Coordinates of C-alpha atoms and ligand atoms in Angstrom, one line a residue:
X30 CA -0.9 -11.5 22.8
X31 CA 1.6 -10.0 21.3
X32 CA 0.9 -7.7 18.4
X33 CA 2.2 -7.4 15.3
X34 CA 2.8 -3.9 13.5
X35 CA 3.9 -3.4 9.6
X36 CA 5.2 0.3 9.0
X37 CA 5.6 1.2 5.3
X38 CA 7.9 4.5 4.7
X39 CA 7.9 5.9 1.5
X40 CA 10.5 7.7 -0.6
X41 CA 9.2 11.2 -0.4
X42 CA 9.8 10.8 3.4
X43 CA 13.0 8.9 3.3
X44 CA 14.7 11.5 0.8
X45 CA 14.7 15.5 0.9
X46 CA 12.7 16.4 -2.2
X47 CA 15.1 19.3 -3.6
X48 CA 18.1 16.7 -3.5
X49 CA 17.3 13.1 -3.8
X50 CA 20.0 12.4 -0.7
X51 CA 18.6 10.5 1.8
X52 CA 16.7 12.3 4.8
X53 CA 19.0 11.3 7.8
X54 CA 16.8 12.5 11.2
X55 CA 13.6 10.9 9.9
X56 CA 15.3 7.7 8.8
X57 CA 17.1 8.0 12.4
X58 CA 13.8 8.8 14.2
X59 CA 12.0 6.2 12.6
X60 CA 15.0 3.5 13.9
X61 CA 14.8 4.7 17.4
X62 CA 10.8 4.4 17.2
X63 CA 11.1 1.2 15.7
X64 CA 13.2 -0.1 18.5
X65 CA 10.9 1.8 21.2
X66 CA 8.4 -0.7 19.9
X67 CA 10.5 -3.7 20.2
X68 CA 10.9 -2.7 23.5
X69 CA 7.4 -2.8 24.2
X70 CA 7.0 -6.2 22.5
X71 CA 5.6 -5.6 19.6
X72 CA 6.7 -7.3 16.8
X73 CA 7.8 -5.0 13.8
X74 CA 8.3 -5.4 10.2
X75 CA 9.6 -2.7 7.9
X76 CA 8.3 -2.3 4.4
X77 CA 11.0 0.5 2.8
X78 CA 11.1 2.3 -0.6
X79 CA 13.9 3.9 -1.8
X80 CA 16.2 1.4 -3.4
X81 CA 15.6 3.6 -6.9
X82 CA 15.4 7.1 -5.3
X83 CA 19.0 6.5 -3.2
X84 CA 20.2 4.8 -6.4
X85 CA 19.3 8.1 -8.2
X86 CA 21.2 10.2 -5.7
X87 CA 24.3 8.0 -5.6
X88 CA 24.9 7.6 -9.9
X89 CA 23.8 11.5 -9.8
X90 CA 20.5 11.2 -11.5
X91 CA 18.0 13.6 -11.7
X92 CA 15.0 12.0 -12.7
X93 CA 13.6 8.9 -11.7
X94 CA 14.4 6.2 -15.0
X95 CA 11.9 5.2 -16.9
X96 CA 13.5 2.1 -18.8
X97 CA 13.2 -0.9 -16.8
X98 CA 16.8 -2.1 -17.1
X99 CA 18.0 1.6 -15.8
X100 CA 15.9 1.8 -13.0
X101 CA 16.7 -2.2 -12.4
X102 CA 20.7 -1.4 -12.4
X103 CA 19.7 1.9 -10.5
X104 CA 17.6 -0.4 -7.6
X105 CA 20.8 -2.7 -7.1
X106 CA 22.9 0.6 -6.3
X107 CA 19.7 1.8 -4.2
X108 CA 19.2 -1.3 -2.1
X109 CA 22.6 -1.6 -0.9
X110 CA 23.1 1.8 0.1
X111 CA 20.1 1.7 1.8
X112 CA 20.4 -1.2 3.5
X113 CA 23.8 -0.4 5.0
X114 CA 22.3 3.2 6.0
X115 CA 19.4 1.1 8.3
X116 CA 22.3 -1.7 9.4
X117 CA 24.5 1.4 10.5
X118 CA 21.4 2.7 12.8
X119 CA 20.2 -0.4 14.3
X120 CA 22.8 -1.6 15.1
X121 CA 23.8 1.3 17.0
X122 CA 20.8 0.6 18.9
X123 CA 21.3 -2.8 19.3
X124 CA 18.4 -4.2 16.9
X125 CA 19.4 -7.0 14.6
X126 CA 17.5 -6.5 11.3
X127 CA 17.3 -8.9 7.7
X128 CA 16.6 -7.6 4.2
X129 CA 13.9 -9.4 2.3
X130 CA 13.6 -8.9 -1.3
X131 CA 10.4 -10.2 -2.7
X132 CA 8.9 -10.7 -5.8
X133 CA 5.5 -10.9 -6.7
X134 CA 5.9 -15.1 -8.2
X135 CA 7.0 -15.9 -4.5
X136 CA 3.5 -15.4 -3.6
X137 CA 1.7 -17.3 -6.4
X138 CA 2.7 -20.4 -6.0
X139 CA 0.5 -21.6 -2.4
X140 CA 3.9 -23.4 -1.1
X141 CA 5.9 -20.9 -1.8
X142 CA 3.4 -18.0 -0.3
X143 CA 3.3 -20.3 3.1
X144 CA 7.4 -20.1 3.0
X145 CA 7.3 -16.2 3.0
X146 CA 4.9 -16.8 5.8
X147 CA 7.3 -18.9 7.7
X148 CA 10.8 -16.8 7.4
X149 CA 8.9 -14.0 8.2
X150 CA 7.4 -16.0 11.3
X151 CA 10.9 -17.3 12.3
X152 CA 12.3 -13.8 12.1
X153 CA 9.9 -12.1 14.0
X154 CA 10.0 -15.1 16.6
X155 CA 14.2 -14.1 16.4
X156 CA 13.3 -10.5 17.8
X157 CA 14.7 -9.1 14.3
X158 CA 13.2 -6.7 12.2
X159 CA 12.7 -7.7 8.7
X160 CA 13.3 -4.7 5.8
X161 CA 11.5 -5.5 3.3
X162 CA 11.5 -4.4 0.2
X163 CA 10.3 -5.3 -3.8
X164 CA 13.3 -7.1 -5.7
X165 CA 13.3 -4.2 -8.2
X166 CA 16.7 -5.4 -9.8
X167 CA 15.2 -8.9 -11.2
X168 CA 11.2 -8.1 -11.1
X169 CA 9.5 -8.8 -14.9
X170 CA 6.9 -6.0 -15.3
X171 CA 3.9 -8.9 -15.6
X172 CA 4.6 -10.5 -12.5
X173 CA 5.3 -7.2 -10.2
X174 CA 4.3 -5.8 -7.0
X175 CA 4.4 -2.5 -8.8
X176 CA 4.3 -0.3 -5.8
X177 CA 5.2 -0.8 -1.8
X178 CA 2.1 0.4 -0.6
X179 CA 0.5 -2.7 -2.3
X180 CA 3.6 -5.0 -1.2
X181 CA 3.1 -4.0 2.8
X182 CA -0.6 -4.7 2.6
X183 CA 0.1 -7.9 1.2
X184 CA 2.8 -8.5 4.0
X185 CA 0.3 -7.4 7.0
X186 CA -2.2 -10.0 5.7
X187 CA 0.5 -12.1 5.1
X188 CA 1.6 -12.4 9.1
X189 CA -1.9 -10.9 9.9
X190 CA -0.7 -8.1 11.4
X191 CA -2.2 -6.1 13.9
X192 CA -1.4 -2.5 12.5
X193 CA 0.2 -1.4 8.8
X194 CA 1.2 2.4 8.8
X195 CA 1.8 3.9 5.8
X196 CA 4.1 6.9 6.1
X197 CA 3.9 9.4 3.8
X198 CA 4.8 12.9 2.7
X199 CA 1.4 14.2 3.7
X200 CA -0.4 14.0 7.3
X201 CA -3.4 12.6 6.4
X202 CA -5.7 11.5 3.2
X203 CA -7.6 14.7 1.9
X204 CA -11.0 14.8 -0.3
X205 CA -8.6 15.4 -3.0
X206 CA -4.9 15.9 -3.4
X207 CA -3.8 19.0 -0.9
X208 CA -0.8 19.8 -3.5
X209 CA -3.5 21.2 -6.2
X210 CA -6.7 21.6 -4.1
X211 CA -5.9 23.7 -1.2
X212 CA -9.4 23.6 0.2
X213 CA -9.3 19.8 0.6
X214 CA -10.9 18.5 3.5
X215 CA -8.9 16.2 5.3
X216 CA -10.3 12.6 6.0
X217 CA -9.7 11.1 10.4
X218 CA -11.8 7.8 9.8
X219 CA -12.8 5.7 7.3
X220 CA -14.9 3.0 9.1
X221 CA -15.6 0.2 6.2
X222 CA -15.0 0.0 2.5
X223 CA -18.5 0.7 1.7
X224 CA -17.5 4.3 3.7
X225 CA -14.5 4.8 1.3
X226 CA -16.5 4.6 -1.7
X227 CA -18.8 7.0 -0.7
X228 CA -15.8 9.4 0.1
X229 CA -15.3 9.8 -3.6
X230 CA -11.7 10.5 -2.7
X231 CA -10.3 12.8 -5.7
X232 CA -6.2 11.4 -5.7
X233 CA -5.2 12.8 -9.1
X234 CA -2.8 11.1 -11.4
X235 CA 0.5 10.6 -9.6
X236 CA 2.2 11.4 -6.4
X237 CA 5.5 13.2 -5.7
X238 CA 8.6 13.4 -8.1
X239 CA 10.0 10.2 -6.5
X240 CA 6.8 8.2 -5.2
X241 CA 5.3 5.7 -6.8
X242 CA 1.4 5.7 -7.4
X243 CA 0.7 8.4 -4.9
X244 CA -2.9 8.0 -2.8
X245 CA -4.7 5.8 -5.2
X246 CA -2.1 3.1 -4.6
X247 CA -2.3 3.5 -0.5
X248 CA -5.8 3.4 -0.8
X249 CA -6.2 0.3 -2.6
X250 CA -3.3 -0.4 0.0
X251 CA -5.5 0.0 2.5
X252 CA -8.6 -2.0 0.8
X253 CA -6.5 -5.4 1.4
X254 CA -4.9 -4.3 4.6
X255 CA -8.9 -3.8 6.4
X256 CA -10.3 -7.1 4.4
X257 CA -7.5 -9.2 6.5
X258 CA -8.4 -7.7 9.8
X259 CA -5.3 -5.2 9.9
X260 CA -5.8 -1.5 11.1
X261 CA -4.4 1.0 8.7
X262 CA -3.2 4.8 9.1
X263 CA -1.9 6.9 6.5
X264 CA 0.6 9.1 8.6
X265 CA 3.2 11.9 8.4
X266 CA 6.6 10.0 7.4
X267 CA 8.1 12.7 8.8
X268 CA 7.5 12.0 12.6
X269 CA 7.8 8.7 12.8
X270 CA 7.4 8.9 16.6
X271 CA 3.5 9.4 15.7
X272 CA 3.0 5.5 15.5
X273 CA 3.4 5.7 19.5
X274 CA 1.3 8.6 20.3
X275 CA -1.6 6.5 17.5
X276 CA -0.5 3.3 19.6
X277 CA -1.5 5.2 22.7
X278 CA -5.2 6.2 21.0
X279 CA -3.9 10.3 19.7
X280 CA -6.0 11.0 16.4
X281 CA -3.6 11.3 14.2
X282 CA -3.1 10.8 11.0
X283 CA -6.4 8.9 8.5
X284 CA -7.7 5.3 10.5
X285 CA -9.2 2.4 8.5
X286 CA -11.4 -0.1 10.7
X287 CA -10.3 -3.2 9.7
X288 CA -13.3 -5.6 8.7
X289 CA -15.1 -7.1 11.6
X290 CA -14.9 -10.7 9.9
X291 CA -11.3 -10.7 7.9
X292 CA -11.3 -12.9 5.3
X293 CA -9.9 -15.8 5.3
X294 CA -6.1 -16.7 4.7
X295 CA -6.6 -19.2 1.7
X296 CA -9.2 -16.7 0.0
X297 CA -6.5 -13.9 0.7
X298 CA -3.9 -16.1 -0.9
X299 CA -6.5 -16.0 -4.2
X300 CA -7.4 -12.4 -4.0
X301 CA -4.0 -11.2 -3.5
X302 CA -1.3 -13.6 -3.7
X303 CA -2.4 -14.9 -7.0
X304 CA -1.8 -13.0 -10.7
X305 CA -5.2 -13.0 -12.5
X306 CA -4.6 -14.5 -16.0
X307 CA -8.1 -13.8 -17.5
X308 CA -11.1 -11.9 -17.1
X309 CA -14.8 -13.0 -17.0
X310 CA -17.5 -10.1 -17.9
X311 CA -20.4 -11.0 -16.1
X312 CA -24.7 -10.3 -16.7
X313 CA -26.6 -8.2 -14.0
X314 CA -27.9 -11.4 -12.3
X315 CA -24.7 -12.8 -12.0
X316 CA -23.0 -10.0 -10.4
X317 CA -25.5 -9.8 -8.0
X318 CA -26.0 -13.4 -8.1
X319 CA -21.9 -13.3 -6.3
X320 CA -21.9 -10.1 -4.5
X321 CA -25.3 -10.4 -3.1
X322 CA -25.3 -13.5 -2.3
X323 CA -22.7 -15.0 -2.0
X324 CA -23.4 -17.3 -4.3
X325 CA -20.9 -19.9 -7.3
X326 CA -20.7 -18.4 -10.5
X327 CA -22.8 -20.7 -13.4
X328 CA -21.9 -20.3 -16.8
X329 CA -25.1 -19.3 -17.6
X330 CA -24.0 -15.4 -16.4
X331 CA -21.0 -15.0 -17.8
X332 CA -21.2 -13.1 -21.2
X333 CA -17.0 -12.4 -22.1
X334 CA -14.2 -14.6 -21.4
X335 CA -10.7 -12.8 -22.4
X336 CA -7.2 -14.1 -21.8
X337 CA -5.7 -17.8 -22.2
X338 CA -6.0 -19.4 -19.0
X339 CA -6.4 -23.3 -17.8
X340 CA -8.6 -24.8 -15.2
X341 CA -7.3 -23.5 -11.7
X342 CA -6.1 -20.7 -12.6
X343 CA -6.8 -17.0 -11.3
X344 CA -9.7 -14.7 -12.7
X345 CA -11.2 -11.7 -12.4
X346 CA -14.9 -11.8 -12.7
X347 CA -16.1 -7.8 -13.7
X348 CA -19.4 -6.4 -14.8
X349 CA -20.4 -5.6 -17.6
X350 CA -18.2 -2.5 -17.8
X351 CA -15.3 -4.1 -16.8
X352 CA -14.9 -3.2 -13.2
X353 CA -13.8 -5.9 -11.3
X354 CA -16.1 -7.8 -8.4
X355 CA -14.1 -10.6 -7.4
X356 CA -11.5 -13.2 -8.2
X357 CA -11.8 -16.4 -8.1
X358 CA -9.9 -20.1 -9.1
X359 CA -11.8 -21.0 -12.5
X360 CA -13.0 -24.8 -12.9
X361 CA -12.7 -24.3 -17.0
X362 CA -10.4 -23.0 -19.3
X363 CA -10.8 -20.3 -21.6
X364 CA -11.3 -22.0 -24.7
X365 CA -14.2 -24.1 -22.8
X366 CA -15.4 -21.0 -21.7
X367 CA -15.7 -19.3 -24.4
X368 CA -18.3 -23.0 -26.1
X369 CA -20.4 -22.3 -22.8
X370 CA -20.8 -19.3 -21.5
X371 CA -24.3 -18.1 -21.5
X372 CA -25.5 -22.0 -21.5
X373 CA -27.4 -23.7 -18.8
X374 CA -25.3 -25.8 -16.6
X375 CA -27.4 -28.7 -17.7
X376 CA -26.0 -28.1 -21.4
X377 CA -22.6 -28.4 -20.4
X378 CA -21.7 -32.2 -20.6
X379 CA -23.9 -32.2 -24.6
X380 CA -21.6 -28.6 -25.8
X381 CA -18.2 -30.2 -24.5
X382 CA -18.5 -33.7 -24.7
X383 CA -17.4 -34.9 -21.1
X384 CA -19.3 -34.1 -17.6
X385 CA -17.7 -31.0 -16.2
X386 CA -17.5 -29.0 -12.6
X387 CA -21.8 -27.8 -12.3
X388 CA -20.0 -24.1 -11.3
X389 CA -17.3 -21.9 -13.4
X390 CA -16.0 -21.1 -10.0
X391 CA -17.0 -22.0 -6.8
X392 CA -17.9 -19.6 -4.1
X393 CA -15.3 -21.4 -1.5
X394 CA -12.8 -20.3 -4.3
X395 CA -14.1 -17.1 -4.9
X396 CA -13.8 -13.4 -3.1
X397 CA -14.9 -10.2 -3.5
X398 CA -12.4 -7.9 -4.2
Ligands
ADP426 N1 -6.7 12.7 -1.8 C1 -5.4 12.8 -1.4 N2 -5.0 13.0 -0.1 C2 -3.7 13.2 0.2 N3 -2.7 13.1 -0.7 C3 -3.0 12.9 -2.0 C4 -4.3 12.8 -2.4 N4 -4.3 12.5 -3.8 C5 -3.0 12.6 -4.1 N5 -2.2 12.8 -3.1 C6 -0.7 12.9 -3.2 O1 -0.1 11.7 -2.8 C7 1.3 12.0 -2.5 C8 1.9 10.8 -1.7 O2 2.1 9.7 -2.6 P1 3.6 9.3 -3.0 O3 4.4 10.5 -3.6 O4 3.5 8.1 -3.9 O5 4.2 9.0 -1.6 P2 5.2 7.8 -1.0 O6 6.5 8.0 -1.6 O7 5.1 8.1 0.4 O8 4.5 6.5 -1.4 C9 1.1 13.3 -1.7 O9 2.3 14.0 -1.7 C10 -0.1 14.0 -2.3 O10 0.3 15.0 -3.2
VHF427 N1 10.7 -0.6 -4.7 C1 10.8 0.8 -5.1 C2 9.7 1.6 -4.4 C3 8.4 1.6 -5.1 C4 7.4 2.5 -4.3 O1 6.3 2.1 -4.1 O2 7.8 3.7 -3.9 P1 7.0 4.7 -2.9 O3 5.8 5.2 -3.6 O4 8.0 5.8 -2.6 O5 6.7 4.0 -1.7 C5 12.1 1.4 -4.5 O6 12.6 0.9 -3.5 O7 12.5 2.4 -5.1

């Protein structure tokens, strides 16, 4: 069958640090790899950053903005350039390619999230390779990818990719960022999620100058890549020939197993797809209650309901510290929440006044995250 492969290139390895202007021979090599793989039959999307960082260079800025209508009006000068750059080269080499600008509200919506699903289907069906990247010039900061390691692992579950590569400006994840702790030890396999937690991976606070999020964000990258059964390296952007020589089994770069029994593409859809609008603290029997069991979540377990939200909607249900266990589609709103949480089930119809759903959310619409 013919396997799919999502590559995501960063702007640390699409631009030369000192500079800003873009880095021509990796951006080159990565179009002739790209087409290598074509050749082969695989089918290839492209998740690229940049659209601020060549922005930057072009207006002669040396700083990545920080107000959002700046870096906005600096994307739209970005994109194009870059765009144009990656027409230029594969169409030298005889690759049609399409630019898809998402947002994070075209996944919320389940009709809309199946439409992605289908362009990207009918492109990839079309032998083109799709270029993805976030729309950065019209994306409200609540409803926003935030970062393109998060936005490819959403688009390898999305097409359930075989492979996601995310190229970097380092070869491989470290015990703790390489740049300040030179006796990091560097990381080959990470064989389940359980494994990565253990790892205590140190990432710091931020990446390069002109990346967004640094390893913390390809980690949790990497966390929704393996749950929907897609294999994940961190790699050198640098030699973008690697993803052949990994292709051909050469240990390079960090490998994620993906889960053995990927989750499935409607849970995904509430996991990932959806923006959580509230938050549910839960007791210790509760948490283990879902994550042990697999079992619905009862009112009876949940001890804090925060933020407005109606029946249906998105939440994240967190312990009692406020790490977050799973999501899940919520069967009450917040304001009946907050007259039964902590009550029986069996007090539910006498407290509200009308026979509600038995569970706050059931476990067919709830995932661990
Ligand atoms: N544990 C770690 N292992 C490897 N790199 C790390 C780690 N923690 C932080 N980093 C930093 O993450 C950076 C890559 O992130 P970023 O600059 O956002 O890249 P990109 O533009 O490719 O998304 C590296 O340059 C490195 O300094
Ligand atoms: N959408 C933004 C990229 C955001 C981002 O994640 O950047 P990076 O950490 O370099 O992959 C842009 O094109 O500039």
């Amino acid at each position: 069958m013919t396997k799919t492969i999502v590559v995501k290139i960063g702007t640390s390895s699409l631009t030369q640090p000192e500079t800003g202007q873009l880095a021509l021979s990796t951006i080159a090599t990565l179009a002739e790899t790209l087409c290598d793989l074509r050749r082969q039959g695989y089918k290839v999307i492209l998740v690229s950053s940049g659209a601020v960082g060549v922005g930057c260079a072009r207006l002669g800025l040396t700083q990545r903005p920080k107000a959002i209508a700046l870096k906005q009006a600096v994307a739209a000068v970005g994109q194009g350039r870059l765009i144009r750059v990656y027409d230029d080269l594969f169409t030298t080499l005889q690759q049609p390619i399409a630019q898809v600008l998402l947002s994070r509200k075209d996944l919320v919506e389940r009709s809309h999230y199946l439409n992605v699903y289908n362009t990207f289907r009918e492109l990839l069906e079309l032998g083109v390779i799709p270029v993805v990247n976030e729309n950065d010039t019209v994306a409200v900061e609540e409803l926003k990818f935030g970062d393109n390691d998060t936005l490819s692992a959403l688009v390898a579950s999305l097409v359930k990719a075989d492979w996601l590569f995310l190229l970097t400006d380092v070869d491989r994840l470290y015990s703790a960022d390489p740049r300040s702790v030179p006796d990091a030890q560097p990381i080959a396999l990470v064989s389940n999620i359980k494994e990565l937690a253990e790892l205590q991976v140190q990432t710091g606070t931020q990446g390069s100058q002109w990346g967004t999020g640094g390893m913390v964000t390809k980690i949790s990258a990497a966390r929704i890549a393996i749950a929907a059964g897609v294999r994940t390296v961190i790699a050198q952007g640098r030699y973008p020939g690697n993803i052949e020589k990994i292709l051909q089994g050469e240990a390079i770069g960090t490998h994620f197993e993906p889960q053995p029994e990927p989750t499935s593409a409607r849970k995904r859809w509430i996991a990932y797809g959806l923006v959580p609008a509230g938050k549910l603290y839960l007791d210790e029997g509760a948490v283990l209650a879902i994550s042990g069991s697999g079992k619905s979540l009862l009112a009876a377990g949940i001890t804090v309901v925060e933020g407005e939200f109606d029946t249906q909607d998105a939440v994240q249900l967190c312990d009692k510290n406020g790490h977050e266990i799973a999501r899940g589609l919520v069967n009450y709103s917040n304001s009946e929440l907050q007259k039964i949480r902590g009550r029986r089930s069996s007090e539910i119809a006498a407290i509200l006044g009308y026979v509600g759903a038995e569970t706050v959310v059931h476990r067919d619409n709830l995932v661990l995250t």
